[in-house]
């Protein structure tokens, strides 16, 4: 599995692009698309496992190795793609029709935070390229 998900951002939305392996592990056929106005807060973490709540349904959980899929809890549904104890980002959503939170392993968390503050193009672009 790759080291991280790809995060594409344009002026209207954030798209979490899933690899074929991530799609299979998370039992998901499509990417996650979040309108920018639904992004409530973005936090960086070195241990995404502490942010997991609920149980995978559907998904896979091999603690401290890989977590992927939809986690269901009393707080709602979270989408998780995490590997090991690597830098990750926790994105709280407000008003999204599918998820309350995204928990993703990515080394581009700081780039995402910076890119969300910028005026970006109307065409989707990798967050790492936007802030470069």
mmCIF file with all atom_site columns, N, CA and C in Angstrom, residues 22-51:
data_model
loop_
_atom_site.group_PDB
_atom_site.id
_atom_site.type_symbol
_atom_site.label_atom_id
_atom_site.label_alt_id
_atom_site.label_comp_id
_atom_site.label_asym_id
_atom_site.label_entity_id
_atom_site.label_seq_id
_atom_site.pdbx_PDB_ins_code
_atom_site.Cartn_x
_atom_site.Cartn_y
_atom_site.Cartn_z
_atom_site.occupancy
_atom_site.B_iso_or_equiv
_atom_site.pdbx_formal_charge
_atom_site.auth_seq_id
_atom_site.auth_comp_id
_atom_site.auth_asym_id
_atom_site.auth_atom_id
_atom_site.pdbx_PDB_model_num
ATOM 1  N N  . UNK A 1 22 ? -6.493  0.889  -1.449 1.00 0.00 ? 22 UNK A N  1
ATOM 2  C CA . UNK A 1 22 ? -7.278  1.591  -0.429 1.00 0.00 ? 22 UNK A CA 1
ATOM 3  C C  . UNK A 1 22 ? -8.771  1.380  -0.651 1.00 0.00 ? 22 UNK A C  1
ATOM 4  N N  . UNK A 1 23 ? -9.194  1.351  -1.904 1.00 0.00 ? 23 UNK A N  1
ATOM 5  C CA . UNK A 1 23 ? -10.610 1.085  -2.198 1.00 0.00 ? 23 UNK A CA 1
ATOM 6  C C  . UNK A 1 23 ? -11.003 -0.306 -1.716 1.00 0.00 ? 23 UNK A C  1
ATOM 7  N N  . UNK A 1 24 ? -10.146 -1.281 -1.986 1.00 0.00 ? 24 UNK A N  1
ATOM 8  C CA . UNK A 1 24 ? -10.442 -2.660 -1.578 1.00 0.00 ? 24 UNK A CA 1
ATOM 9  C C  . UNK A 1 24 ? -10.489 -2.792 -0.059 1.00 0.00 ? 24 UNK A C  1
ATOM 10 N N  . UNK A 1 25 ? -9.481  -2.239 0.632  1.00 0.00 ? 25 UNK A N  1
ATOM 11 C CA . UNK A 1 25 ? -9.438  -2.356 2.091  1.00 0.00 ? 25 UNK A CA 1
ATOM 12 C C  . UNK A 1 25 ? -10.589 -1.622 2.774  1.00 0.00 ? 25 UNK A C  1
ATOM 13 N N  . UNK A 1 26 ? -11.017 -0.513 2.174  1.00 0.00 ? 26 UNK A N  1
ATOM 14 C CA . UNK A 1 26 ? -12.087 0.279  2.788  1.00 0.00 ? 26 UNK A CA 1
ATOM 15 C C  . UNK A 1 26 ? -13.479 -0.108 2.278  1.00 0.00 ? 26 UNK A C  1
ATOM 16 N N  . UNK A 1 27 ? -13.532 -1.085 1.353  1.00 0.00 ? 27 UNK A N  1
ATOM 17 C CA . UNK A 1 27 ? -14.795 -1.526 0.779  1.00 0.00 ? 27 UNK A CA 1
ATOM 18 C C  . UNK A 1 27 ? -15.548 -0.351 0.157  1.00 0.00 ? 27 UNK A C  1
ATOM 19 N N  . UNK A 1 28 ? -14.798 0.484  -0.570 1.00 0.00 ? 28 UNK A N  1
ATOM 20 C CA . UNK A 1 28 ? -15.373 1.692  -1.151 1.00 0.00 ? 28 UNK A CA 1
ATOM 21 C C  . UNK A 1 28 ? -15.076 1.735  -2.641 1.00 0.00 ? 28 UNK A C  1
ATOM 22 N N  . UNK A 1 29 ? -16.080 2.092  -3.429 1.00 0.00 ? 29 UNK A N  1
ATOM 23 C CA . UNK A 1 29 ? -15.912 2.121  -4.885 1.00 0.00 ? 29 UNK A CA 1
ATOM 24 C C  . UNK A 1 29 ? -15.483 3.475  -5.416 1.00 0.00 ? 29 UNK A C  1
ATOM 25 N N  . UNK A 1 30 ? -15.693 4.533  -4.636 1.00 0.00 ? 30 UNK A N  1
ATOM 26 C CA . UNK A 1 30 ? -15.408 5.871  -5.148 1.00 0.00 ? 30 UNK A CA 1
ATOM 27 C C  . UNK A 1 30 ? -14.565 6.673  -4.162 1.00 0.00 ? 30 UNK A C  1
ATOM 28 N N  . UNK A 1 31 ? -14.000 7.758  -4.678 1.00 0.00 ? 31 UNK A N  1
ATOM 29 C CA . UNK A 1 31 ? -13.240 8.683  -3.843 1.00 0.00 ? 31 UNK A CA 1
ATOM 30 C C  . UNK A 1 31 ? -14.184 9.400  -2.881 1.00 0.00 ? 31 UNK A C  1
ATOM 31 N N  . UNK A 1 32 ? -13.607 10.031 -1.867 1.00 0.00 ? 32 UNK A N  1
ATOM 32 C CA . UNK A 1 32 ? -14.382 10.849 -0.927 1.00 0.00 ? 32 UNK A CA 1
ATOM 33 C C  . UNK A 1 32 ? -14.310 12.295 -1.420 1.00 0.00 ? 32 UNK A C  1
ATOM 34 N N  . UNK A 1 33 ? -15.456 12.909 -1.614 1.00 0.00 ? 33 UNK A N  1
ATOM 35 C CA . UNK A 1 33 ? -15.514 14.303 -2.049 1.00 0.00 ? 33 UNK A CA 1
ATOM 36 C C  . UNK A 1 33 ? -16.207 15.113 -0.959 1.00 0.00 ? 33 UNK A C  1
ATOM 37 N N  . UNK A 1 34 ? -15.521 16.179 -0.532 1.00 0.00 ? 34 UNK A N  1
ATOM 38 C CA . UNK A 1 34 ? -16.046 17.027 0.535  1.00 0.00 ? 34 UNK A CA 1
ATOM 39 C C  . UNK A 1 34 ? -16.092 18.472 0.047  1.00 0.00 ? 34 UNK A C  1
ATOM 40 N N  . UNK A 1 35 ? -17.281 19.069 -0.055 1.00 0.00 ? 35 UNK A N  1
ATOM 41 C CA . UNK A 1 35 ? -17.347 20.489 -0.369 1.00 0.00 ? 35 UNK A CA 1
ATOM 42 C C  . UNK A 1 35 ? -16.581 21.289 0.697  1.00 0.00 ? 35 UNK A C  1
ATOM 43 N N  . UNK A 1 36 ? -15.849 22.294 0.276  1.00 0.00 ? 36 UNK A N  1
ATOM 44 C CA . UNK A 1 36 ? -15.008 23.056 1.222  1.00 0.00 ? 36 UNK A CA 1
ATOM 45 C C  . UNK A 1 36 ? -15.799 23.634 2.380  1.00 0.00 ? 36 UNK A C  1
ATOM 46 N N  . UNK A 1 37 ? -17.046 24.027 2.129  1.00 0.00 ? 37 UNK A N  1
ATOM 47 C CA . UNK A 1 37 ? -17.829 24.624 3.213  1.00 0.00 ? 37 UNK A CA 1
ATOM 48 C C  . UNK A 1 37 ? -18.182 23.621 4.306  1.00 0.00 ? 37 UNK A C  1
ATOM 49 N N  . UNK A 1 38 ? -17.995 22.326 4.045  1.00 0.00 ? 38 UNK A N  1
ATOM 50 C CA . UNK A 1 38 ? -18.252 21.300 5.055  1.00 0.00 ? 38 UNK A CA 1
ATOM 51 C C  . UNK A 1 38 ? -17.027 20.987 5.911  1.00 0.00 ? 38 UNK A C  1
ATOM 52 N N  . UNK A 1 39 ? -15.863 21.565 5.572  1.00 0.00 ? 39 UNK A N  1
ATOM 53 C CA . UNK A 1 39 ? -14.656 21.337 6.371  1.00 0.00 ? 39 UNK A CA 1
ATOM 54 C C  . UNK A 1 39 ? -14.703 22.287 7.560  1.00 0.00 ? 39 UNK A C  1
ATOM 55 N N  . UNK A 1 40 ? -14.860 21.713 8.747  1.00 0.00 ? 40 UNK A N  1
ATOM 56 C CA . UNK A 1 40 ? -15.017 22.502 9.964  1.00 0.00 ? 40 UNK A CA 1
ATOM 57 C C  . UNK A 1 40 ? -13.680 22.764 10.645 1.00 0.00 ? 40 UNK A C  1
ATOM 58 N N  . UNK A 1 41 ? -12.807 21.727 10.682 1.00 0.00 ? 41 UNK A N  1
ATOM 59 C CA . UNK A 1 41 ? -11.525 21.874 11.377 1.00 0.00 ? 41 UNK A CA 1
ATOM 60 C C  . UNK A 1 41 ? -10.562 20.821 10.842 1.00 0.00 ? 41 UNK A C  1
ATOM 61 N N  . UNK A 1 42 ? -9.285  21.179 10.789 1.00 0.00 ? 42 UNK A N  1
ATOM 62 C CA . UNK A 1 42 ? -8.238  20.243 10.371 1.00 0.00 ? 42 UNK A CA 1
ATOM 63 C C  . UNK A 1 42 ? -7.174  20.228 11.458 1.00 0.00 ? 42 UNK A C  1
ATOM 64 N N  . UNK A 1 43 ? -6.845  19.016 11.935 1.00 0.00 ? 43 UNK A N  1
ATOM 65 C CA . UNK A 1 43 ? -5.839  18.870 12.986 1.00 0.00 ? 43 UNK A CA 1
ATOM 66 C C  . UNK A 1 43 ? -4.772  17.884 12.535 1.00 0.00 ? 43 UNK A C  1
ATOM 67 N N  . UNK A 1 44 ? -3.537  18.149 12.903 1.00 0.00 ? 44 UNK A N  1
ATOM 68 C CA . UNK A 1 44 ? -2.435  17.242 12.605 1.00 0.00 ? 44 UNK A CA 1
ATOM 69 C C  . UNK A 1 44 ? -2.183  16.353 13.809 1.00 0.00 ? 44 UNK A C  1
ATOM 70 N N  . UNK A 1 45 ? -1.776  15.103 13.552 1.00 0.00 ? 45 UNK A N  1
ATOM 71 C CA . UNK A 1 45 ? -1.465  14.180 14.640 1.00 0.00 ? 45 UNK A CA 1
ATOM 72 C C  . UNK A 1 45 ? -0.357  13.236 14.205 1.00 0.00 ? 45 UNK A C  1
ATOM 73 N N  . UNK A 1 46 ? 0.449   12.813 15.159 1.00 0.00 ? 46 UNK A N  1
ATOM 74 C CA . UNK A 1 46 ? 1.483   11.816 14.885 1.00 0.00 ? 46 UNK A CA 1
ATOM 75 C C  . UNK A 1 46 ? 0.977   10.401 15.144 1.00 0.00 ? 46 UNK A C  1
ATOM 76 N N  . UNK A 1 47 ? -0.207  10.272 15.746 1.00 0.00 ? 47 UNK A N  1
ATOM 77 C CA . UNK A 1 47 ? -0.762  8.953  16.045 1.00 0.00 ? 47 UNK A CA 1
ATOM 78 C C  . UNK A 1 47 ? -2.265  8.959  15.792 1.00 0.00 ? 47 UNK A C  1
ATOM 79 N N  . UNK A 1 48 ? -2.638  8.630  14.571 1.00 0.00 ? 48 UNK A N  1
ATOM 80 C CA . UNK A 1 48 ? -4.052  8.648  14.191 1.00 0.00 ? 48 UNK A CA 1
ATOM 81 C C  . UNK A 1 48 ? -4.874  7.605  14.941 1.00 0.00 ? 48 UNK A C  1
ATOM 82 N N  . UNK A 1 49 ? -4.212  6.570  15.456 1.00 0.00 ? 49 UNK A N  1
ATOM 83 C CA . UNK A 1 49 ? -4.946  5.515  16.162 1.00 0.00 ? 49 UNK A CA 1
ATOM 84 C C  . UNK A 1 49 ? -5.692  6.052  17.381 1.00 0.00 ? 49 UNK A C  1
ATOM 85 N N  . UNK A 1 50 ? -5.187  7.110  17.999 1.00 0.00 ? 50 UNK A N  1
ATOM 86 C CA . UNK A 1 50 ? -5.858  7.684  19.165 1.00 0.00 ? 50 UNK A CA 1
ATOM 87 C C  . UNK A 1 50 ? -7.152  8.405  18.775 1.00 0.00 ? 50 UNK A C  1
ATOM 88 N N  . UNK A 1 51 ? -7.339  8.675  17.493 1.00 0.00 ? 51 UNK A N  1
ATOM 89 C CA . UNK A 1 51 ? -8.521  9.384  17.011 1.00 0.00 ? 51 UNK A CA 1
ATOM 90 C C  . UNK A 1 51 ? -9.630  8.446  16.545 1.00 0.00 ? 51 UNK A C  1
#
